[in-house]
PDB file of C-alpha atoms in Angstrom:
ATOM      1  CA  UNK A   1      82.223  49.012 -30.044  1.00 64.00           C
ATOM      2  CA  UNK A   2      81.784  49.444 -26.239  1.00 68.00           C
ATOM      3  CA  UNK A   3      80.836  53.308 -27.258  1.00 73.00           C
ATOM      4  CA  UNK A   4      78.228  52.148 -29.771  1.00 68.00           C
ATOM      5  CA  UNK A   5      76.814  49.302 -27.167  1.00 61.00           C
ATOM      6  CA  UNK A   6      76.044  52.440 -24.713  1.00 71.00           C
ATOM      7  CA  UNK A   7      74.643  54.431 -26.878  1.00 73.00           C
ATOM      8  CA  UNK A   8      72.604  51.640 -28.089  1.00 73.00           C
ATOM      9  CA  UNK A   9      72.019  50.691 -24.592  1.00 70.00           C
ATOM     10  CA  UNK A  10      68.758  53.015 -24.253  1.00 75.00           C
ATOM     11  CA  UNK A  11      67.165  51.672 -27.394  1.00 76.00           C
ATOM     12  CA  UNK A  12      67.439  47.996 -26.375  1.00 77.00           C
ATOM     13  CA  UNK A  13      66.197  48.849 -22.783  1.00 80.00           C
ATOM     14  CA  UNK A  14      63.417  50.809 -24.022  1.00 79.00           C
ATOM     15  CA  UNK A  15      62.308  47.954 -26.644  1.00 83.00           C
ATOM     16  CA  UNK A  16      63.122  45.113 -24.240  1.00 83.00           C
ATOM     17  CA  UNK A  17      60.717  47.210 -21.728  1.00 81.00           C
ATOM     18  CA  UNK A  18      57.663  47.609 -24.632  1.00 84.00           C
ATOM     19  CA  UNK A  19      58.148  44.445 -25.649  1.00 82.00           C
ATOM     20  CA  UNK A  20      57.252  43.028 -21.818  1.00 82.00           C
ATOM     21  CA  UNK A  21      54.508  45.865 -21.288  1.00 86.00           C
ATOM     22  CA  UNK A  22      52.801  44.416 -24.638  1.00 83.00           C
ATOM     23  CA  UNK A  23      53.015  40.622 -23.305  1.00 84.00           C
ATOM     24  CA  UNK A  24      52.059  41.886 -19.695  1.00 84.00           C
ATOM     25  CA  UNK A  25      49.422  44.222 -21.178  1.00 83.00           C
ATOM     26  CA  UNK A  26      48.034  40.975 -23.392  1.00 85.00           C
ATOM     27  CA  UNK A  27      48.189  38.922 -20.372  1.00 85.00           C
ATOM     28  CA  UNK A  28      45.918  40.862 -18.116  1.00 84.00           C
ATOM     29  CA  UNK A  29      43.334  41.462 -20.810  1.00 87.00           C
ATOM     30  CA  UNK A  30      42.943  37.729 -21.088  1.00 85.00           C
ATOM     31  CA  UNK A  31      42.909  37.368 -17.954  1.00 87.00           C
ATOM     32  CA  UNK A  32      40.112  40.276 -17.704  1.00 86.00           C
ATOM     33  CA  UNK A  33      38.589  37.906 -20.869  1.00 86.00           C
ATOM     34  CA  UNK A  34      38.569  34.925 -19.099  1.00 89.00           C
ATOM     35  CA  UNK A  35      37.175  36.469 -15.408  1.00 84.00           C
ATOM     36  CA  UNK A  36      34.424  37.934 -17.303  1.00 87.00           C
ATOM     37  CA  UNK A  37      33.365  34.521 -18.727  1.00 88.00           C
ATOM     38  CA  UNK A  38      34.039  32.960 -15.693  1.00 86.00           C
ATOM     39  CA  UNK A  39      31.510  35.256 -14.357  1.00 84.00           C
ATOM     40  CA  UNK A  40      29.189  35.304 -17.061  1.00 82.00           C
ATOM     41  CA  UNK A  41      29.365  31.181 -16.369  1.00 85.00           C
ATOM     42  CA  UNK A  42      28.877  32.151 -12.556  1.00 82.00           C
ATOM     43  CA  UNK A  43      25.733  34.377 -13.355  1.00 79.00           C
ATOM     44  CA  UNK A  44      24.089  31.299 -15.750  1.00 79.00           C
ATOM     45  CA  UNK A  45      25.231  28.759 -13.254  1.00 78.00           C
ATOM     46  CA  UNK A  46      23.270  30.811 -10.191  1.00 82.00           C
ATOM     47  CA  UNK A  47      20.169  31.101 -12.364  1.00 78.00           C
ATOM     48  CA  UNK A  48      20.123  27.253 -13.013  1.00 75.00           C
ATOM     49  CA  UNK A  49      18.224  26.845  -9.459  1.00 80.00           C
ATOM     50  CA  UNK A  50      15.286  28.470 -10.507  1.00 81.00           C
ATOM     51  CA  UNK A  51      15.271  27.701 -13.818  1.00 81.00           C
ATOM     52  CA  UNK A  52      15.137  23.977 -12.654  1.00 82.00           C
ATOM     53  CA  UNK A  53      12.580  24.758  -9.967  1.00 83.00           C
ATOM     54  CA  UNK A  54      10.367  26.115 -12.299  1.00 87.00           C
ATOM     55  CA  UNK A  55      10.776  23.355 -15.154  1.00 89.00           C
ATOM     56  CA  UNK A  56       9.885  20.840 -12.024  1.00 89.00           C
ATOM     57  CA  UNK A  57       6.890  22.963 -10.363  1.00 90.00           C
ATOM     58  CA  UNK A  58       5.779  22.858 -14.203  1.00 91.00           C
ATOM     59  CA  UNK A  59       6.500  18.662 -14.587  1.00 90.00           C
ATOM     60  CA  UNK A  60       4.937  18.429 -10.960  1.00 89.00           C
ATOM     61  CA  UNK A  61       1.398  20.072 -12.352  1.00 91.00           C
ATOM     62  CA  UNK A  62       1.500  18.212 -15.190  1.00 91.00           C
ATOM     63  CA  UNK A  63       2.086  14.883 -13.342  1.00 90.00           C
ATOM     64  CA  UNK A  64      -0.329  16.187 -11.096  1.00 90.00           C
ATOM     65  CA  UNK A  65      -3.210  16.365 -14.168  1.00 92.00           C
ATOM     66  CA  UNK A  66      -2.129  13.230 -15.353  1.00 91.00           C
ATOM     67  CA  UNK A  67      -2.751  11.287 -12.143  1.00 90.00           C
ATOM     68  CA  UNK A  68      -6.218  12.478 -11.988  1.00 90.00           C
ATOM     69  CA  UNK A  69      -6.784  11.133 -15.594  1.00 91.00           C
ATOM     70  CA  UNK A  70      -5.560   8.103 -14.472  1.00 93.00           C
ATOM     71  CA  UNK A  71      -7.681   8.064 -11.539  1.00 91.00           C
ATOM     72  CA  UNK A  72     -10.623   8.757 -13.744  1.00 91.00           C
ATOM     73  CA  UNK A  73      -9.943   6.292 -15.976  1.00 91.00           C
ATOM     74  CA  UNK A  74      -9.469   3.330 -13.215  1.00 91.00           C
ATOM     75  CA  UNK A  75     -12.708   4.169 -11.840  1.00 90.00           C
ATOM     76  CA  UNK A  76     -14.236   4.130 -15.256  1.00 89.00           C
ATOM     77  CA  UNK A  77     -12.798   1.087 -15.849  1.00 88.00           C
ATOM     78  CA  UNK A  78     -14.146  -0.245 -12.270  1.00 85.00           C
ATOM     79  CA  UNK A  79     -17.624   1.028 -13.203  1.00 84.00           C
ATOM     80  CA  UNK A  80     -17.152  -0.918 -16.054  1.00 86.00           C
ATOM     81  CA  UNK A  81     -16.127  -4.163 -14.943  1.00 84.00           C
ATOM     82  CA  UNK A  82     -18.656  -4.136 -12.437  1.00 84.00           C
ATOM     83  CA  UNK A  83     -21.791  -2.945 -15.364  1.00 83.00           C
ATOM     84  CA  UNK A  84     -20.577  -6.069 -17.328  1.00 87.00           C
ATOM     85  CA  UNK A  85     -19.843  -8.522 -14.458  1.00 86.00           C
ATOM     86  CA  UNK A  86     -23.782  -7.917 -13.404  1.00 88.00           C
ATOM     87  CA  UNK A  87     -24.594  -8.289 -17.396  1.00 92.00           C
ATOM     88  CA  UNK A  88     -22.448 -11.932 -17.039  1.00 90.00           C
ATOM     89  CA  UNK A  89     -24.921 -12.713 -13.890  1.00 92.00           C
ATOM     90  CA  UNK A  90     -27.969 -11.914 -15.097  1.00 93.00           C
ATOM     91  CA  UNK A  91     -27.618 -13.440 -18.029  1.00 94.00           C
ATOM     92  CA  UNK A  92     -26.533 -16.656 -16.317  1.00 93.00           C
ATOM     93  CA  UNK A  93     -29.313 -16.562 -14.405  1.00 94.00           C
ATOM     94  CA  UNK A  94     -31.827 -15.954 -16.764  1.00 95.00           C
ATOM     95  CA  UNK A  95     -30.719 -18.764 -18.445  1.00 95.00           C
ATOM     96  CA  UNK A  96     -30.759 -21.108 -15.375  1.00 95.00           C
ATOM     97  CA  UNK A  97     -34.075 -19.447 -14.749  1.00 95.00           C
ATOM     98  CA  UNK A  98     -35.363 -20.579 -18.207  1.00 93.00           C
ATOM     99  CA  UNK A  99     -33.860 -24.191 -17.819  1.00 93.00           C
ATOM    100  CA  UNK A 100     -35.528 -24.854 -14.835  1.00 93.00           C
ATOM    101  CA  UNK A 101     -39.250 -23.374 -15.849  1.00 94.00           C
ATOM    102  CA  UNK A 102     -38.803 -26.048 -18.248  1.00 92.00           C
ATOM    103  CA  UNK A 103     -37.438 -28.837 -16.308  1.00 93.00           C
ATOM    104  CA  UNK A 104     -34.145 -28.937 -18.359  1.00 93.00           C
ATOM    105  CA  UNK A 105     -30.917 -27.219 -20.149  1.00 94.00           C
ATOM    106  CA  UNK A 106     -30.060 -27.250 -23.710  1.00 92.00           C
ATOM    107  CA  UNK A 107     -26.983 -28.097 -24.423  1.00 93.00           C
ATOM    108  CA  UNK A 108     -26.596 -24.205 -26.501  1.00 93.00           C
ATOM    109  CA  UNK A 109     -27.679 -22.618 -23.166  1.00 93.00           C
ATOM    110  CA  UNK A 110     -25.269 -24.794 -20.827  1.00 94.00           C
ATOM    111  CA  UNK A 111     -22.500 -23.995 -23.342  1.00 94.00           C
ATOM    112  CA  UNK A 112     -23.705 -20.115 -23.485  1.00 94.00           C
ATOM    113  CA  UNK A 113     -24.125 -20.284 -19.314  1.00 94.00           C
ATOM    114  CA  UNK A 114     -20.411 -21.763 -19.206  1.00 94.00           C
ATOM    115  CA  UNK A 115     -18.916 -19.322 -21.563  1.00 93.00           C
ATOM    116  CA  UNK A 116     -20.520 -16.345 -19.767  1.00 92.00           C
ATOM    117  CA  UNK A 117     -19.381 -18.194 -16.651  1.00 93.00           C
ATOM    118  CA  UNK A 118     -15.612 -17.922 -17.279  1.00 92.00           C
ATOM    119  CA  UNK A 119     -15.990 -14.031 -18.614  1.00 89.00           C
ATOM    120  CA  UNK A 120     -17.771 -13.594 -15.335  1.00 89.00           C
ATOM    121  CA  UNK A 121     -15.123 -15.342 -13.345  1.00 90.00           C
ATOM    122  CA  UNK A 122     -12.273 -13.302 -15.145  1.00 89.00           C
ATOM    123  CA  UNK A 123     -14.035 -10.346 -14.123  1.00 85.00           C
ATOM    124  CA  UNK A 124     -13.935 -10.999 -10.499  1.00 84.00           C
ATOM    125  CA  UNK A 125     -17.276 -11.968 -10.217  1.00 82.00           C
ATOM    126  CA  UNK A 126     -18.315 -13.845  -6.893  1.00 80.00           C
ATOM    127  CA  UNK A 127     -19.381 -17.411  -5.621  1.00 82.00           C
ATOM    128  CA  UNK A 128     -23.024 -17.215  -6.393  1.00 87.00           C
ATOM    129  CA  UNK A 129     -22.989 -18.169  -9.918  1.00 92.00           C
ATOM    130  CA  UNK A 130     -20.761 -20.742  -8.924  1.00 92.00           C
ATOM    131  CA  UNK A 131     -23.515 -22.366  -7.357  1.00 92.00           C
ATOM    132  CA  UNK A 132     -25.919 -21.858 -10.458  1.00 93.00           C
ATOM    133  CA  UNK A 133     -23.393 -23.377 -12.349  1.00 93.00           C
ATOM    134  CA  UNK A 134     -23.233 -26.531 -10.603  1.00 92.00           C
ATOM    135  CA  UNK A 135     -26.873 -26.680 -10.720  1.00 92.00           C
ATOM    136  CA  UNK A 136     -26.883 -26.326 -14.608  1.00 93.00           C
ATOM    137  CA  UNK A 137     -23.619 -28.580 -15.494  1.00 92.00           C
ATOM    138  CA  UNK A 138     -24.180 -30.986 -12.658  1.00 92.00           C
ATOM    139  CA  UNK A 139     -28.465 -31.340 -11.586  1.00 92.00           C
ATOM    140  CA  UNK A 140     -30.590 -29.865 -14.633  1.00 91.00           C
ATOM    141  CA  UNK A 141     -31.142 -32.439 -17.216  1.00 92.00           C
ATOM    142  CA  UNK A 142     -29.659 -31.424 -20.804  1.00 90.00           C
ATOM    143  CA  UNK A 143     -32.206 -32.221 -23.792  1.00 89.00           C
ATOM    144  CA  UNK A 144     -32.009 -30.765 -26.919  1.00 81.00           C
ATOM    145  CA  UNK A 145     -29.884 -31.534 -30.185  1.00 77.00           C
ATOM    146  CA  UNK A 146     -25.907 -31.729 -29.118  1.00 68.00           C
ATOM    147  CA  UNK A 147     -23.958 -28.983 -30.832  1.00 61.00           C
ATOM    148  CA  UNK A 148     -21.374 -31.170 -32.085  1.00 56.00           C
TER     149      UNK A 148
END
């Protein structure tokens, strides 16, 4: 038995010896595998910097563009407010101008004059017209048919 052991002997070695050559070869070609992800990873990873500084210098412009829409728009809306706070004042006036060529208010113009008043005081408008309004609600005489 000894006798057919040693002669066997060479055979086991030599498959014992493949065998660990195929798991050592398998090893090291995942290992290869999983170094050459790693550095594809490495190589997407590394371009991430400019790919992210170029998505912001993009987001930057834009945000850029859309402040100056915005800034366009609040002057617009300045130029605006200030057309139709004048509209509020002349109108006021012309009605307190009216009134007092005739000597008195009627009580649709002192209600018109007080509704344009609060628009106009909404708006931001100034002190003046509180001063006509005092004169129209408080001093002019109101004739006329109430609008009950």
């Amino acid at each position: 038995m000894i006798e057919s052991f040693q002669s066997a002997l060479p055979s086991i070695i030599a498959t014992t010896c493949i065998g660990v050559m195929g798991w050592a070869a398998g090893w090291v070609r995942g290992q290869r595998d999983k170094a050459k992800r790693l550095a594809d990873e490495h190589t997407d990873l590394m371009g991430l910097p400019s790919a992210i500084g170029e998505m912001e210098r993009r987001l930057n412009a834009r945000f850029d563009e859309l402040d100056g829409r915005i800034d366009k728009l609040e002057t617009e809306m300045a130029d605006e407010r200030s057309l139709t706070v004048a509209q509020l004042k002349e109108n006021i006036v012309a009605i307190e101008q009216r009134a007092a060529e005739r000597g008195h208010i009627t009580p649709k113009e002192l209600e018109s004059a007080n509704d344009l008043a609060d628009h106009y005081f909404a708006r931001g408008g100034n002190h003046y017209i509180h001063a006509v309004m005092l004169n129209l609600n408080e001093r002019m005489p109101i004739k006329g048919e109430s609008i009950d």
